[in-house]
Amino acid sequence: MHDNLKALSAADFAVSAADANTIVVDSRPATDFCQSFVPRSVFLGTKEHLPEVLLAFVPADSNILLVATKGTESEIADAIKAAGFSNIIGYLANEMDAWKNAGLQVDMIIDIEPDEFAMDLPHDPNLMAIDLRSADAFHQSHVANSVSLPLADLADLALIAALPEEANIYLISENDSLAVVGASLIKRQGLHNIRIVTGGIVHIEQQTKVAFEKNKAQLN
C-alpha cells in the first residue's frame, strides 16, 4: 500500500491543481473519464499503459494529483511511484461526484460511432482526421486524407500548437483508451473540438465504406 496517501476535498484538490508544477492524472475507465473529468487532466489509459503514458507525457519533477475509481487509489499510487514519480500530493476523495457537487468546472470528451464519422467526413470542410497509431501502421493503411500524428509525438507541444484552431478533430487509434489519452493531451493545450471514433481503425474499416489509402506522408 502507498504510505500516507492523502484524500483531498474537491476544494483542496482544486487549489493544488492550480499550481503550475502540478498535473492531475486520471486512472478511471475511459468511458467514465470521457463523461466528466477535471479540466487539463492527463488520462492514464489502462493499467498496462500507465507507466509509458506517465514517462512520455508527465515531467519527472511534477507534483501528481490523482483521480481514481474509488477503492483503487492506493494501487494506482503504487504504480505511479513504481514508474518513478514520488511527489504524489493526494487523490480526489469521492472522485468526480465530489468535484461536481462542489460546483467546479468539468470537461468531457465526445465519442462517436464509425458510421457517424463516415457521415460527417464528406460534409465538414473543417474535419481533420488524426491517426494516433505508429507511422508504420499508418503507412500500411489509413483513412484517406487523414494525417499521421503518432501518440508518442504529442509530447512535442509544438505539434499540438500547429493544429488548426478551427479544425474539428476526429481521433483514430488502435483502441479507444489510447485515443482518449491523445484527446486529453490535446485538450490540455486548449483545443476542444475533439471527437473519439470508437472502435478505432478496425471498426471504421469493418463497419463503413470510408475510403482507405496507403503511404501518405505523416504530419510534421
CSV table of C-alpha atoms in Angstrom, one decimal:
chain,number,residue,atom,x,y,z
A,1,MET,CA,0.0,0.0,0.0
A,2,HIS,CA,1.1,3.6,-0.7
A,3,ASP,CA,2.1,5.2,2.6
A,4,ASN,CA,0.4,8.4,3.7
A,5,LEU,CA,-1.7,8.8,0.6
A,6,LYS,CA,-4.0,11.8,1.3
A,7,ALA,CA,-7.7,12.0,0.5
A,8,LEU,CA,-8.3,15.6,-0.6
A,9,SER,CA,-11.6,17.5,-0.7
A,10,ALA,CA,-12.6,19.0,-4.0
A,11,ALA,CA,-11.7,22.5,-2.7
A,12,ASP,CA,-8.2,21.4,-1.6
A,13,PHE,CA,-7.7,19.4,-4.8
A,14,ALA,CA,-8.6,22.4,-6.9
A,15,VAL,CA,-6.2,24.7,-5.1
A,16,SER,CA,-3.3,22.2,-5.5
A,17,ALA,CA,-4.3,21.7,-9.2
A,18,ALA,CA,-3.8,25.4,-9.9
A,19,ASP,CA,-0.1,25.1,-9.2
A,20,ALA,CA,2.0,25.2,-12.5
A,21,ASN,CA,4.1,22.3,-11.5
A,22,THR,CA,1.2,20.1,-10.6
A,23,ILE,CA,-0.5,17.7,-13.0
A,24,VAL,CA,-3.8,15.9,-12.5
A,25,VAL,CA,-3.7,12.3,-13.7
A,26,ASP,CA,-6.9,10.1,-14.1
A,27,SER,CA,-6.9,6.4,-14.0
A,28,ARG,CA,-10.6,5.7,-14.2
A,29,PRO,CA,-12.0,3.7,-17.2
A,30,ALA,CA,-12.0,5.6,-20.5
A,31,THR,CA,-15.9,5.8,-20.6
A,32,ASP,CA,-16.0,7.4,-17.1
A,33,PHE,CA,-13.3,9.8,-18.0
A,34,CYS,CA,-15.0,10.9,-21.2
A,35,GLN,CA,-18.2,11.7,-19.4
A,36,SER,CA,-16.6,14.1,-16.9
A,37,PHE,CA,-13.1,14.9,-15.8
A,38,VAL,CA,-11.1,17.6,-14.0
A,39,PRO,CA,-10.0,20.1,-16.8
A,40,ARG,CA,-6.5,19.6,-18.1
A,41,SER,CA,-6.2,16.1,-16.6
A,42,VAL,CA,-4.0,13.6,-18.3
A,43,PHE,CA,-5.8,10.3,-18.9
A,44,LEU,CA,-3.5,7.4,-18.0
A,45,GLY,CA,-5.1,4.7,-20.1
A,46,THR,CA,-5.2,1.1,-19.0
A,47,LYS,CA,-3.0,0.0,-16.1
A,48,GLU,CA,-0.9,-1.7,-18.8
A,49,HIS,CA,-0.2,1.7,-20.4
A,50,LEU,CA,0.1,3.7,-17.2
A,51,PRO,CA,3.9,3.7,-16.9
A,52,GLU,CA,4.6,4.6,-20.6
A,53,VAL,CA,1.9,7.4,-20.5
A,54,LEU,CA,3.5,8.9,-17.4
A,55,LEU,CA,7.0,8.7,-18.7
A,56,ALA,CA,6.1,10.1,-22.1
A,57,PHE,CA,3.9,13.0,-21.1
A,58,VAL,CA,4.4,13.9,-17.4
A,59,PRO,CA,7.6,15.7,-16.4
A,60,ALA,CA,9.6,13.7,-13.8
A,61,ASP,CA,9.6,16.5,-11.3
A,62,SER,CA,5.8,17.1,-11.4
A,63,ASN,CA,3.6,17.1,-8.4
A,64,ILE,CA,0.9,14.5,-9.0
A,65,LEU,CA,-2.8,14.7,-8.1
A,66,LEU,CA,-4.8,11.5,-8.7
A,67,VAL,CA,-8.4,10.9,-9.7
A,68,ALA,CA,-9.1,7.1,-9.5
A,69,THR,CA,-12.0,4.8,-9.2
A,70,LYS,CA,-13.0,4.5,-5.5
A,71,GLY,CA,-11.0,1.8,-3.8
A,72,THR,CA,-8.2,1.7,-6.3
A,73,GLU,CA,-6.4,4.8,-5.2
A,74,SER,CA,-3.5,3.1,-3.3
A,75,GLU,CA,-3.0,0.6,-6.0
A,76,ILE,CA,-2.7,3.3,-8.7
A,77,ALA,CA,-0.5,5.4,-6.5
A,78,ASP,CA,1.9,2.5,-6.0
A,79,ALA,CA,2.0,2.0,-9.8
A,80,ILE,CA,2.7,5.7,-10.3
A,81,LYS,CA,5.5,5.6,-7.7
A,82,ALA,CA,6.9,2.5,-9.4
A,83,ALA,CA,7.1,4.5,-12.6
A,84,GLY,CA,9.4,6.9,-10.8
A,85,PHE,CA,7.0,9.6,-9.7
A,86,SER,CA,7.3,10.1,-5.9
A,87,ASN,CA,5.6,13.5,-5.5
A,88,ILE,CA,2.0,12.4,-5.1
A,89,ILE,CA,0.1,15.1,-3.3
A,90,GLY,CA,-3.1,13.0,-2.9
A,91,TYR,CA,-6.2,11.9,-4.5
A,92,LEU,CA,-9.7,13.3,-5.0
A,93,ALA,CA,-11.9,11.9,-2.3
A,94,ASN,CA,-15.2,10.5,-3.8
A,95,GLU,CA,-13.8,11.2,-7.2
A,96,MET,CA,-15.8,13.2,-9.7
A,97,ASP,CA,-19.0,13.3,-7.6
A,98,ALA,CA,-17.2,15.4,-5.1
A,99,TRP,CA,-15.9,17.7,-7.8
A,100,LYS,CA,-19.3,18.2,-9.4
A,101,ASN,CA,-21.1,18.6,-6.1
A,102,ALA,CA,-18.6,21.5,-5.3
A,103,GLY,CA,-19.8,23.2,-8.4
A,104,LEU,CA,-16.4,23.1,-10.1
A,105,GLN,CA,-15.8,23.1,-13.8
A,106,VAL,CA,-16.0,19.8,-15.6
A,107,ASP,CA,-14.6,18.8,-19.0
A,108,MET,CA,-15.7,16.0,-21.2
A,109,ILE,CA,-14.8,14.2,-24.5
A,110,ILE,CA,-17.3,13.3,-27.2
A,111,ASP,CA,-17.1,9.9,-28.7
A,112,ILE,CA,-18.9,8.9,-31.9
A,113,GLU,CA,-19.6,5.7,-33.7
A,114,PRO,CA,-17.8,4.9,-37.0
A,115,ASP,CA,-21.0,5.5,-39.0
A,116,GLU,CA,-21.3,9.0,-37.6
A,117,PHE,CA,-17.7,9.7,-38.6
A,118,ALA,CA,-18.5,8.4,-42.1
A,119,MET,CA,-21.5,10.7,-42.4
A,120,ASP,CA,-19.5,13.7,-41.2
A,121,LEU,CA,-16.5,13.1,-43.3
A,122,PRO,CA,-17.7,14.4,-46.7
A,123,HIS,CA,-19.8,17.3,-45.3
A,124,ASP,CA,-17.5,19.1,-42.8
A,125,PRO,CA,-14.8,21.2,-44.5
A,126,ASN,CA,-13.1,21.7,-41.1
A,127,LEU,CA,-13.0,18.0,-40.3
A,128,MET,CA,-9.4,16.8,-39.6
A,129,ALA,CA,-9.0,13.0,-39.1
A,130,ILE,CA,-5.9,12.4,-37.0
A,131,ASP,CA,-4.4,8.9,-36.8
A,132,LEU,CA,-2.6,8.3,-33.5
A,133,ARG,CA,-1.2,4.9,-34.4
A,134,SER,CA,2.5,4.4,-35.2
A,135,ALA,CA,3.9,5.8,-38.5
A,136,ASP,CA,4.4,2.2,-39.8
A,137,ALA,CA,0.8,1.3,-39.1
A,138,PHE,CA,-0.4,4.4,-40.8
A,139,HIS,CA,1.7,3.8,-43.9
A,140,GLN,CA,0.3,0.3,-44.2
A,141,SER,CA,-3.3,1.5,-44.3
A,142,HIS,CA,-5.3,4.5,-43.1
A,143,VAL,CA,-8.4,6.6,-43.7
A,144,ALA,CA,-8.0,8.6,-47.0
A,145,ASN,CA,-6.8,12.2,-46.3
A,146,SER,CA,-6.2,11.6,-42.6
A,147,VAL,CA,-2.9,12.7,-41.1
A,148,SER,CA,-0.5,10.8,-39.0
A,149,LEU,CA,0.3,12.1,-35.6
A,150,PRO,CA,1.6,9.2,-33.5
A,151,LEU,CA,0.5,9.3,-29.9
A,152,ALA,CA,4.1,9.4,-28.7
A,153,ASP,CA,4.7,12.6,-30.7
A,154,LEU,CA,2.1,14.5,-28.6
A,155,ALA,CA,4.9,15.0,-26.1
A,156,ASP,CA,6.1,17.7,-28.6
A,157,LEU,CA,3.7,20.6,-27.7
A,158,ALA,CA,4.7,22.4,-30.8
A,159,LEU,CA,3.0,19.8,-32.9
A,160,ILE,CA,-0.2,20.3,-31.0
A,161,ALA,CA,0.1,24.0,-31.3
A,162,ALA,CA,0.4,23.7,-35.0
A,163,LEU,CA,-3.1,22.1,-35.3
A,164,PRO,CA,-5.6,24.5,-36.8
A,165,GLU,CA,-7.8,26.2,-34.2
A,166,GLU,CA,-10.8,25.9,-36.5
A,167,ALA,CA,-10.4,22.1,-37.0
A,168,ASN,CA,-13.0,19.7,-35.9
A,169,ILE,CA,-10.6,16.9,-34.8
A,170,TYR,CA,-11.6,13.2,-35.1
A,171,LEU,CA,-9.1,10.9,-33.4
A,172,ILE,CA,-8.5,7.4,-34.7
A,173,SER,CA,-6.4,4.8,-32.9
A,174,GLU,CA,-6.0,1.1,-32.4
A,175,ASN,CA,-8.1,1.2,-29.3
A,176,ASP,CA,-10.3,3.7,-27.5
A,177,SER,CA,-8.2,4.0,-24.4
A,178,LEU,CA,-5.2,5.3,-26.3
A,179,ALA,CA,-7.4,7.6,-28.3
A,180,VAL,CA,-8.7,9.1,-25.0
A,181,VAL,CA,-5.1,9.6,-23.8
A,182,GLY,CA,-4.5,11.6,-27.0
A,183,ALA,CA,-7.6,13.6,-26.6
A,184,SER,CA,-6.7,14.5,-23.0
A,185,LEU,CA,-3.2,15.7,-24.1
A,186,ILE,CA,-4.6,17.9,-26.9
A,187,LYS,CA,-7.3,19.4,-24.7
A,188,ARG,CA,-4.6,20.3,-22.2
A,189,GLN,CA,-3.3,22.7,-24.8
A,190,GLY,CA,-6.6,24.4,-25.3
A,191,LEU,CA,-8.1,22.7,-28.3
A,192,HIS,CA,-11.5,21.3,-27.5
A,193,ASN,CA,-13.3,20.5,-30.8
A,194,ILE,CA,-12.3,16.8,-30.5
A,195,ARG,CA,-14.1,13.6,-31.0
A,196,ILE,CA,-13.0,10.0,-30.5
A,197,VAL,CA,-14.1,7.5,-33.2
A,198,THR,CA,-15.0,4.5,-31.1
A,199,GLY,CA,-13.6,1.1,-32.1
A,200,GLY,CA,-10.8,2.8,-33.9
A,201,ILE,CA,-9.4,1.9,-37.3
A,202,VAL,CA,-10.7,-1.6,-37.3
A,203,HIS,CA,-14.3,-0.7,-36.8
A,204,ILE,CA,-14.1,2.1,-39.4
A,205,GLU,CA,-12.8,-0.4,-41.9
A,206,GLN,CA,-15.3,-3.1,-41.0
A,207,GLN,CA,-18.5,-1.0,-40.4
A,208,THR,CA,-18.3,1.8,-43.0
A,209,LYS,CA,-17.5,2.5,-46.7
A,210,VAL,CA,-14.9,5.1,-45.8
A,211,ALA,CA,-12.1,5.1,-48.3
A,212,PHE,CA,-8.6,3.9,-47.2
A,213,GLU,CA,-5.2,4.6,-48.7
A,214,LYS,CA,-1.5,3.8,-48.2
A,215,ASN,CA,1.8,5.6,-47.9
A,216,LYS,CA,0.9,9.2,-47.4
A,217,ALA,CA,3.3,11.5,-45.6
A,218,GLN,CA,2.9,12.0,-41.9
A,219,LEU,CA,2.2,15.3,-40.2
A,220,ASN,CA,5.3,17.2,-39.2
